[in-house]
């Protein structure tokens, strides 16, 4: 008997447009292919009205489709999880049943398919591949059994077995997997091997792992990835056996050999990840070894300073240990001695030298702070600002101590020092100045900063920031005419413009962009944002000019949307041209995008009572592209008829 689904009435009205809006054109096309190939193996309706089905991809998946406040929603046991091709296939199979007036079975509350959806996390994944959206791996989630019951977890399968049965199971597994036997033997050897011998064993494993650089060919799915797992196991065993000092000493060799093999490798980061895991064990031993704390800290700092491959994440736990003020002070002194030997150069002249010096400075500042040597921190930061142009660190320090006036003084020095003057595009000093002035609630000055940046680099984001600041102190209505005049003519507010009452920032302006007025793209974006269709039409014509810039699809589409109510004919014209420009080449992806624009044109034309005109236009497009079978199929879906009526 057909289930009295509360979703049925909504599903019967479902159009291709509804499904594509939900899942996207690419996924819908893949779902259609699955449906036509007979991939939907079972179909049922839950008591709640949700549609459930098994769908065969590379593996068998369970998917559930429902209506949520009139909108489609789905969950699937595939890795894609939601709005996937399996859900689309299930939905199309259901609509086909409705169209053919065929019954759909009712699922019991404990149906295995519902259980699979609810316990999706219990299903294991393997490495089989099936592209869902061109990049991810799909994994087996459900193998249907004759009993149609929830699959048991591994502990449930084993907990009632006797020791003899478990040994038999393990014996068969080892027989079928020689690598498992080798791993078990290795683990047993590690447990029994005494410390000195284990150190030698770890060195041998390290040499073996580093004997060939890592490489990987993703196109052929082949390569070689060095295996450092036995090095990691050996280091962990040394620590647990009370040989942390030996593990720390081994760390020096791992660091040297590891960096060398990473440099030679051509993989996707797996070699570096293996070395990082080994170093994590070294860092754990570093915290427990017999070295004085000051020596441990210096060793950790040295690793950080020489890390070029992100191998030191494990040191975060080490630095959480409690060290005394005296120990932090000792570390600061040792690193300051190193700093004296390190060359100093402005970042705009020798970035590599500046970067290396900056790394050691970061650790010194942290050490001085924990040693409560604040005056030395400040003096060191001032020296770096004056001699190396490193103003950011000094400004951040002063701001953190709420010495805002001093921070501003150094910000202005730093901005004057900047040769490329990139502050208008989010430079740190510029942003810090804005942050400080916001703390002071000095909105006129903030507006002046945004105006200075905007006049050099006019764009919609800068306009909105300027408007927000102006609104804060009630001046935007007075400011806006000057802003629009600049965008139209290039003329900035001057001394004679008394209504432009913003303070002088005291900061040198950056070199203006090469764009010339009128800045039609900015004016068009502003008109779209402020929902002014007359201005949208005016500035669209200027921006578009005589060039057929239909490749800038998003701007054209936004303009058409903004004009669709006041100037429907113009909006329809734009959408038609966008669609036509996309169907020229034989590209299925372009066909789907073209359909979006054609659909918008249809919506407006039908709303104006011009359905006959639309139908004639669509037939013209079909006739001109009659050899493009996939395009004709996609265009046929523009009718907005419910799928069950096609």
XYZ file of C-alpha atoms in Angstrom:
646
model
C 0.000 0.000 0.000
C 1.253 3.448 -0.856
C 2.423 5.370 2.202
C 0.453 8.562 2.986
C 3.541 10.756 2.779
C 3.233 14.384 3.964
C 6.018 15.120 1.456
C 4.240 13.579 -1.512
C 2.269 16.667 -2.554
C 5.426 18.775 -2.491
C 7.450 16.186 -4.370
C 4.812 15.921 -7.084
C 5.383 19.631 -7.802
C 9.163 19.232 -7.956
C 10.833 20.724 -11.044
C 14.317 20.322 -12.464
C 15.002 23.858 -11.335
C 14.175 22.871 -7.744
C 16.549 19.920 -7.836
C 19.374 21.871 -9.473
C 18.994 24.701 -6.957
C 19.350 22.122 -4.197
C 22.173 19.892 -5.455
C 23.809 21.855 -8.281
C 23.991 21.065 -11.973
C 27.010 18.731 -11.841
C 25.581 16.570 -9.074
C 22.175 16.433 -10.778
C 23.783 15.197 -14.004
C 25.628 12.466 -12.103
C 22.482 11.541 -10.220
C 20.561 11.239 -13.485
C 23.235 8.895 -14.845
C 22.955 6.715 -11.744
C 19.167 6.668 -12.002
C 19.121 5.769 -15.698
C 21.644 2.977 -15.085
C 19.329 1.351 -12.534
C 21.564 2.113 -9.547
C 18.638 2.613 -7.146
C 18.225 -0.875 -5.677
C 15.451 -0.328 -3.149
C 13.025 2.443 -2.391
C 10.734 3.062 0.559
C 9.002 5.757 2.576
C 9.515 6.059 6.311
C 6.562 6.751 8.581
C 7.744 10.360 8.807
C 7.404 10.650 5.036
C 11.134 10.600 4.341
C 12.328 8.797 1.250
C 14.991 6.122 1.839
C 16.823 3.994 -0.694
C 19.898 1.943 -1.418
C 21.949 3.257 -4.314
C 24.790 1.372 -5.968
C 27.882 3.416 -6.685
C 31.269 1.757 -6.469
C 29.720 0.434 -3.248
C 26.223 0.198 -1.861
C 25.088 3.332 -0.013
C 21.970 4.279 1.881
C 20.461 7.698 1.284
C 17.541 9.574 2.830
C 15.694 12.485 1.190
C 13.224 14.731 2.987
C 11.474 18.082 2.738
C 12.363 20.672 5.372
C 10.038 23.683 5.341
C 9.502 23.202 1.632
C 13.204 22.712 0.851
C 14.922 19.500 -0.167
C 17.410 17.950 2.252
C 19.295 14.661 2.218
C 21.701 12.488 4.181
C 23.785 9.680 2.715
C 26.311 7.134 3.977
C 28.708 8.170 1.210
C 31.590 10.539 2.088
C 29.870 13.449 0.320
C 27.161 13.118 2.975
C 24.553 15.635 1.819
C 23.004 16.746 -1.485
C 24.881 13.980 -3.296
C 24.294 12.152 -6.569
C 22.916 9.124 -4.707
C 20.176 11.279 -3.173
C 19.372 12.765 -6.587
C 19.135 9.273 -8.106
C 16.819 8.115 -5.306
C 14.588 11.158 -5.726
C 14.346 10.670 -9.498
C 13.495 7.002 -9.016
C 10.726 7.993 -6.610
C 9.329 10.607 -9.012
C 9.350 7.980 -11.747
C 7.268 5.715 -9.500
C 4.783 8.544 -8.951
C 4.649 9.234 -12.684
C 3.947 5.556 -13.414
C 1.481 5.371 -10.498
C 3.480 2.559 -8.927
C 3.353 1.773 -5.239
C 6.224 2.540 -2.883
C 6.763 0.240 0.092
C 6.573 1.431 3.683
C 9.708 1.105 5.826
C 9.466 -0.173 9.389
C 10.916 2.034 12.166
C 13.829 -0.427 12.587
C 14.463 -0.811 8.853
C 18.146 -1.542 8.218
C 18.373 1.463 5.907
C 17.247 3.859 8.629
C 19.664 2.184 11.050
C 22.496 2.670 8.551
C 21.732 6.385 8.255
C 21.494 6.858 12.024
C 24.720 4.960 12.695
C 26.692 6.150 9.712
C 29.774 6.726 11.863
C 29.944 2.988 12.641
C 30.812 2.052 9.072
C 34.470 1.801 8.116
C 36.005 3.367 5.018
C 38.591 1.909 2.647
C 40.630 3.424 -0.128
C 38.443 2.682 -3.164
C 37.920 5.747 -5.294
C 34.917 7.195 -7.063
C 34.845 10.883 -7.890
C 31.763 12.666 -6.536
C 32.997 16.172 -7.075
C 36.333 15.617 -8.793
C 38.466 15.284 -5.729
C 37.388 13.099 -2.831
C 37.470 9.383 -2.139
C 34.228 7.497 -1.816
C 34.141 4.675 0.697
C 32.017 1.578 1.295
C 29.391 2.232 3.925
C 26.953 -0.673 3.780
C 26.873 -4.223 2.449
C 23.328 -5.463 2.450
C 22.835 -8.770 4.216
C 20.052 -11.279 3.839
C 18.715 -10.526 7.315
C 18.523 -6.764 6.666
C 19.715 -6.102 10.247
C 22.207 -3.602 11.600
C 25.787 -4.859 11.044
C 27.581 -5.775 14.265
C 30.622 -3.856 15.445
C 33.958 -5.681 15.688
C 33.885 -5.808 19.549
C 30.399 -7.363 19.359
C 31.706 -10.018 16.996
C 34.694 -10.932 19.165
C 33.644 -10.484 22.792
C 31.935 -13.884 23.093
C 34.731 -15.823 21.417
C 36.895 -18.159 23.458
C 40.653 -17.740 23.662
C 41.070 -20.704 21.323
C 38.661 -19.211 18.786
C 40.371 -15.828 18.958
C 43.769 -17.448 18.384
C 42.374 -19.278 15.363
C 40.965 -16.042 13.933
C 44.244 -14.219 14.549
C 46.239 -17.092 13.076
C 44.247 -16.974 9.848
C 44.610 -13.204 9.674
C 48.392 -13.460 10.094
C 48.598 -16.215 7.491
C 46.755 -14.053 4.969
C 48.673 -10.883 5.892
C 52.469 -11.413 6.200
C 52.927 -7.728 7.052
C 50.825 -8.245 10.179
C 53.162 -11.032 11.304
C 56.191 -8.812 10.715
C 54.618 -5.986 12.711
C 53.757 -8.256 15.653
C 57.299 -9.639 15.688
C 58.736 -6.118 15.631
C 56.556 -4.986 18.542
C 57.655 -7.992 20.572
C 61.330 -7.306 19.804
C 60.969 -3.674 20.885
C 59.477 -4.760 24.214
C 62.310 -7.198 24.935
C 65.267 -5.182 23.619
C 67.270 -3.367 26.352
C 67.950 0.371 26.082
C 71.446 0.442 24.489
C 70.500 -2.199 21.923
C 67.221 -0.431 21.218
C 69.116 2.787 20.431
C 71.094 0.905 17.775
C 67.895 -0.634 16.434
C 66.261 2.797 16.094
C 69.344 4.095 14.267
C 69.099 1.180 11.821
C 65.390 1.824 11.259
C 66.143 5.516 10.685
C 68.857 4.699 8.150
C 66.514 2.303 6.345
C 63.638 4.819 6.267
C 65.962 7.521 4.906
C 67.588 5.280 2.303
C 65.241 6.438 -0.472
C 63.536 9.827 -0.833
C 59.764 9.913 -0.910
C 57.974 10.432 -4.196
C 54.443 10.115 -5.451
C 52.797 10.216 -8.865
C 49.102 11.021 -8.299
C 48.281 10.378 -11.958
C 49.519 6.798 -11.814
C 48.719 6.356 -8.114
C 52.189 5.000 -7.417
C 55.336 5.994 -5.587
C 57.401 5.420 -2.457
C 56.677 6.901 0.969
C 59.360 6.396 3.663
C 57.952 4.591 6.704
C 59.087 6.077 10.025
C 56.576 4.156 12.163
C 59.229 1.844 13.621
C 61.413 4.827 14.483
C 58.431 6.309 16.333
C 57.756 3.018 18.148
C 61.388 2.725 19.202
C 61.520 6.277 20.559
C 58.316 5.740 22.531
C 59.705 2.514 23.982
C 62.947 4.223 25.016
C 61.010 6.887 26.897
C 58.810 4.340 28.655
C 61.865 2.304 29.653
C 63.474 5.336 31.263
C 65.899 6.172 28.461
C 64.583 9.641 27.617
C 68.131 11.049 27.365
C 69.000 8.510 24.680
C 65.815 9.398 22.774
C 66.747 13.086 22.933
C 70.209 12.313 21.594
C 68.665 10.277 18.767
C 66.535 13.316 17.983
C 69.613 15.153 16.713
C 70.228 12.452 14.094
C 66.541 12.290 13.177
C 66.499 16.064 12.701
C 69.582 16.041 10.480
C 68.680 13.011 8.381
C 64.994 13.924 8.310
C 65.535 17.422 6.956
C 67.857 16.021 4.303
C 65.359 13.394 3.120
C 62.486 15.917 3.100
C 64.529 18.229 0.899
C 65.112 15.391 -1.579
C 61.527 14.099 -1.533
C 58.816 14.880 -4.053
C 55.645 13.657 -2.396
C 52.571 15.365 -0.971
C 53.988 15.969 2.506
C 53.951 12.380 3.765
C 57.718 12.253 4.377
C 57.633 15.449 6.429
C 54.646 14.113 8.355
C 56.580 10.954 9.236
C 59.565 12.960 10.497
C 57.229 15.230 12.478
C 55.730 12.183 14.233
C 59.211 11.003 15.187
C 60.135 14.457 16.479
C 56.941 14.536 18.553
C 58.329 11.549 20.461
C 61.685 13.312 20.826
C 59.968 16.399 22.244
C 58.088 14.269 24.780
C 61.394 12.776 25.898
C 62.946 16.251 26.025
C 60.531 17.185 28.789
C 61.455 14.088 30.821
C 65.211 13.803 30.256
C 67.862 14.678 32.867
C 69.135 17.849 31.183
C 68.802 21.099 33.169
C 65.656 22.981 32.206
C 67.621 25.851 30.690
C 69.378 23.397 28.345
C 66.063 21.792 27.424
C 64.598 25.199 26.631
C 67.553 26.204 24.485
C 67.379 22.922 22.582
C 63.656 23.426 21.937
C 64.307 26.989 20.780
C 67.055 25.782 18.448
C 64.714 23.270 16.858
C 62.145 26.016 16.301
C 64.709 28.339 14.768
C 65.909 25.751 12.271
C 62.498 24.341 11.349
C 61.781 24.868 7.649
C 59.168 22.126 7.181
C 56.696 22.483 10.053
C 58.215 19.709 12.171
C 57.884 21.407 15.562
C 54.168 21.372 16.307
C 54.876 18.858 19.064
C 56.856 21.522 20.944
C 53.618 23.261 21.892
C 53.154 20.740 24.699
C 56.768 21.189 25.822
C 56.349 24.954 26.192
C 53.273 24.417 28.375
C 55.551 23.065 31.107
C 56.211 25.306 34.095
C 59.574 27.060 33.976
C 60.842 29.547 36.533
C 61.493 33.245 35.929
C 65.185 32.506 36.384
C 65.109 29.804 33.699
C 63.286 32.069 31.240
C 65.793 34.798 31.978
C 68.672 32.407 31.317
C 67.157 31.407 27.976
C 66.767 35.073 27.046
C 70.445 35.738 27.819
C 71.615 32.805 25.709
C 69.482 33.840 22.756
C 70.487 37.498 23.096
C 74.098 36.365 22.772
C 73.158 34.631 19.523
C 71.330 37.735 18.331
C 74.470 39.837 18.740
C 76.204 37.569 16.239
C 73.281 37.617 13.792
C 73.474 40.186 11.014
C 70.832 42.898 10.921
C 69.318 44.189 7.685
C 66.172 46.107 6.714
C 63.434 43.798 5.450
C 63.146 45.744 2.199
C 66.819 45.048 1.377
C 67.387 41.468 2.519
C 64.169 39.664 3.344
C 65.858 36.309 4.048
C 68.200 37.826 6.625
C 65.364 39.835 8.143
C 63.182 36.699 8.406
C 65.852 34.626 10.170
C 66.541 37.428 12.637
C 62.813 37.901 13.214
C 62.400 34.250 14.209
C 64.974 34.460 16.971
C 63.518 37.789 18.100
C 60.107 36.186 18.549
C 61.512 33.628 20.978
C 63.634 36.229 22.788
C 60.599 38.470 23.300
C 58.651 35.524 24.702
C 61.512 34.669 27.050
C 61.943 38.280 28.217
C 58.216 38.567 28.825
C 58.125 35.399 30.941
C 61.242 36.636 32.741
C 59.389 39.909 33.460
C 62.148 41.971 31.817
C 59.728 44.408 30.167
C 62.082 47.363 29.769
C 64.536 45.213 27.821
C 61.696 43.961 25.618
C 60.765 47.525 24.757
C 64.360 48.595 24.114
C 64.968 45.578 21.877
C 61.812 46.236 19.844
C 62.721 49.917 19.426
C 66.178 48.975 18.189
C 64.726 46.608 15.588
C 62.230 49.238 14.443
C 64.872 51.914 13.995
C 67.574 49.761 12.409
C 65.663 47.048 10.559
C 62.305 48.684 9.901
C 60.502 46.077 12.021
C 57.802 48.329 13.452
C 55.051 45.736 13.786
C 56.485 44.045 16.857
C 57.043 47.324 18.717
C 53.571 48.637 17.894
C 51.933 45.392 19.021
C 53.880 45.498 22.289
C 52.907 49.095 23.032
C 49.268 48.459 22.125
C 49.139 45.374 24.358
C 50.305 47.590 27.224
C 47.608 50.162 26.281
C 50.238 52.787 25.497
C 48.171 53.896 22.526
C 49.694 57.329 21.980
C 53.204 55.872 21.813
C 51.951 53.076 19.552
C 50.470 55.660 17.160
C 53.717 57.601 17.129
C 55.606 54.500 15.978
C 52.846 53.545 13.528
C 53.261 56.862 11.747
C 57.028 56.442 11.691
C 56.584 52.976 10.244
C 54.134 54.103 7.579
C 56.471 56.919 6.592
C 59.247 54.334 6.320
C 57.220 52.028 4.048
C 58.352 52.514 0.465
C 55.620 50.523 -1.251
C 52.917 52.127 0.920
C 50.581 49.154 0.863
C 48.611 50.282 3.908
C 45.486 50.816 1.858
C 45.327 47.073 1.310
C 45.370 45.841 4.871
C 48.938 46.493 6.020
C 49.478 45.603 9.662
C 50.408 49.110 10.842
C 47.456 50.662 9.029
C 45.063 48.122 10.537
C 46.572 48.667 13.980
C 46.010 52.412 13.697
C 42.362 51.799 12.814
C 42.071 49.408 15.754
C 43.478 51.966 18.201
C 41.234 54.748 16.903
C 38.215 52.454 17.249
C 39.155 51.904 20.880
C 39.220 55.684 21.245
C 35.940 55.941 19.251
C 37.504 58.603 17.041
C 35.184 58.055 14.081
C 36.066 61.242 12.155
C 39.726 60.197 12.075
C 38.754 56.637 11.095
C 36.650 58.060 8.261
C 39.632 60.170 7.178
C 41.832 57.062 7.071
C 39.295 55.147 5.002
C 38.854 58.134 2.688
C 42.603 58.409 2.141
C 42.780 54.725 1.257
C 39.655 54.885 -0.909
C 40.866 57.801 -3.008
C 44.033 55.835 -3.820
C 42.333 52.477 -4.385
C 38.614 53.008 -5.125
C 36.544 49.866 -4.609
C 33.206 48.797 -3.150
C 34.679 47.496 0.105
C 36.459 50.806 0.739
C 33.243 52.699 -0.016
C 31.297 50.623 2.512
C 33.973 51.097 5.185
C 33.907 54.842 4.590
C 30.114 54.866 4.798
C 30.125 52.876 8.043
C 32.590 55.297 9.643
C 30.659 58.337 8.399
C 27.385 56.964 9.749
C 28.968 56.562 13.179
C 29.174 60.328 13.647
C 26.288 61.354 11.393
C 28.370 62.786 8.549
C 27.794 60.311 5.729
C 25.029 62.275 4.002
C 27.410 65.236 3.790
C 30.368 63.104 2.719
C 28.649 61.010 0.039
C 28.373 63.725 -2.684
C 32.140 64.280 -2.520
C 32.764 60.537 -2.758
C 30.485 60.190 -5.782
C 32.052 63.243 -7.429
C 35.454 61.632 -7.070
C 34.243 58.369 -8.608
C 32.682 60.196 -11.541
C 35.357 62.839 -12.206
C 38.436 61.900 -10.200
C 38.299 65.166 -8.241
C 39.114 64.708 -4.548
C 37.765 66.966 -1.794
C 40.008 70.012 -1.411
C 40.577 72.944 0.923
C 37.665 74.851 -0.606
C 35.222 72.024 0.104
C 34.301 73.212 3.583
C 31.566 70.591 3.997
C 34.213 67.875 3.766
C 35.129 68.285 7.401
C 37.466 65.350 8.048
C 40.728 65.699 9.984
C 44.146 65.433 8.379
C 45.612 61.985 9.053
C 49.239 63.078 9.061
C 50.111 60.056 6.926
C 51.622 60.183 3.462
C 49.220 59.006 0.766
C 50.032 55.983 -1.320
C 50.501 56.166 -5.058
C 47.040 56.084 -6.659
C 45.933 53.206 -8.842
C 46.304 53.427 -12.601
C 42.538 53.435 -13.156
C 40.998 56.559 -14.646
C 37.621 58.148 -13.908
C 34.837 57.499 -14.132
C 35.336 54.407 -11.981
C 32.340 52.738 -13.567
C 32.879 49.301 -12.028
C 32.816 50.804 -8.516
C 29.830 53.011 -9.341
C 27.987 50.008 -10.757
C 28.733 47.908 -7.680
C 27.560 50.729 -5.421
C 24.310 51.088 -7.365
C 23.716 47.331 -7.159
C 24.464 47.273 -3.425
C 22.234 50.261 -2.717
C 19.465 48.851 -4.947
C 19.175 51.855 -7.238
C 18.052 50.387 -10.601
C 18.262 53.680 -12.506
C 21.899 54.108 -11.468
C 22.543 50.438 -12.194
C 21.322 50.932 -15.765
C 23.296 54.162 -16.193
C 26.599 52.808 -14.917
C 26.152 49.417 -16.522
C 26.043 51.090 -19.923
C 29.197 53.065 -19.123
C 31.011 50.039 -17.700
C 29.967 47.724 -20.490
C 30.641 50.308 -23.199
C 31.202 48.994 -26.661
C 33.147 45.957 -25.450
C 31.213 42.728 -25.208
C 32.531 41.796 -21.789
C 30.196 38.842 -21.334
C 32.976 36.786 -19.787
C 32.478 38.774 -16.561
C 29.346 36.779 -15.867
C 28.879 37.645 -12.216
C 28.846 41.412 -12.760
C 26.392 41.137 -15.659
C 24.143 38.824 -13.661
C 24.141 41.086 -10.601
C 23.282 44.070 -12.789
C 20.442 42.157 -14.432
C 19.049 41.080 -11.057
C 19.176 44.671 -9.815
C 17.340 45.925 -12.932
C 14.835 43.091 -13.305
C 11.939 44.878 -11.588
C 12.377 48.395 -12.982
C 13.868 47.482 -16.368
C 12.763 43.905 -17.092
C 13.494 44.100 -20.826
C 17.104 45.066 -20.159
C 17.498 42.288 -17.590
C 16.064 39.725 -20.006
C 18.389 40.972 -22.742
C 21.412 40.526 -20.467
C 20.452 37.039 -19.331
C 19.802 35.929 -22.897
C 23.222 37.181 -24.026
C 24.932 35.523 -21.075
C 23.244 32.227 -21.850
C 23.958 32.485 -25.575
C 27.646 33.198 -24.932
C 27.909 30.000 -22.890
C 26.330 27.590 -25.370
C 28.666 28.469 -28.235
C 31.221 25.825 -27.257
C 30.446 22.151 -26.654
C 30.908 22.175 -22.891
C 28.336 20.490 -20.634
C 29.413 22.563 -17.637
C 28.713 25.725 -19.616
C 25.321 24.374 -20.641
C 24.286 24.068 -17.007
C 25.393 27.624 -16.258
C 23.649 28.904 -19.374
C 20.434 27.277 -18.181
C 20.596 29.354 -14.994
C 20.553 32.571 -17.014
C 17.900 31.347 -19.447
C 15.754 30.318 -16.495
C 15.979 33.831 -15.042
C 14.986 35.337 -18.379
C 12.033 32.950 -18.559
C 10.903 33.857 -15.042
C 10.692 37.556 -15.925
C 9.102 37.026 -19.336
C 6.447 34.655 -18.020
C 5.759 37.084 -15.186
C 5.097 39.771 -17.802
C 2.699 37.512 -19.681
C 5.139 36.925 -22.536
C 5.174 33.126 -22.352
C 4.590 32.683 -26.088
C 7.524 34.956 -26.860
C 9.705 32.965 -24.459
C 8.691 29.635 -25.997
C 9.535 30.932 -29.470
C 12.930 32.198 -28.287
C 13.736 28.871 -26.639
C 12.866 26.980 -29.822
C 15.210 29.297 -31.726
C 18.071 28.435 -29.339
C 17.308 24.723 -29.672
C 17.205 24.903 -33.456
C 20.544 26.716 -33.595
C 22.141 24.048 -31.388
C 20.260 20.932 -32.469
C 23.440 18.837 -32.701
C 24.232 19.422 -29.017
C 22.139 16.648 -27.488
C 23.028 17.377 -23.841
C 22.234 21.058 -24.326
C 18.819 20.236 -25.821
C 18.097 17.978 -22.848
C 19.052 20.716 -20.374
C 17.036 23.349 -22.247
C 14.002 21.064 -22.148
C 14.075 21.318 -18.373
C 13.488 25.070 -18.515
C 9.749 24.586 -18.912
C 9.313 24.613 -15.111
C 6.822 21.789 -15.455
C 6.771 19.335 -12.551
C 8.989 16.378 -13.418
C 6.102 13.940 -12.976
C 4.184 15.753 -15.742
C 6.952 15.544 -18.338
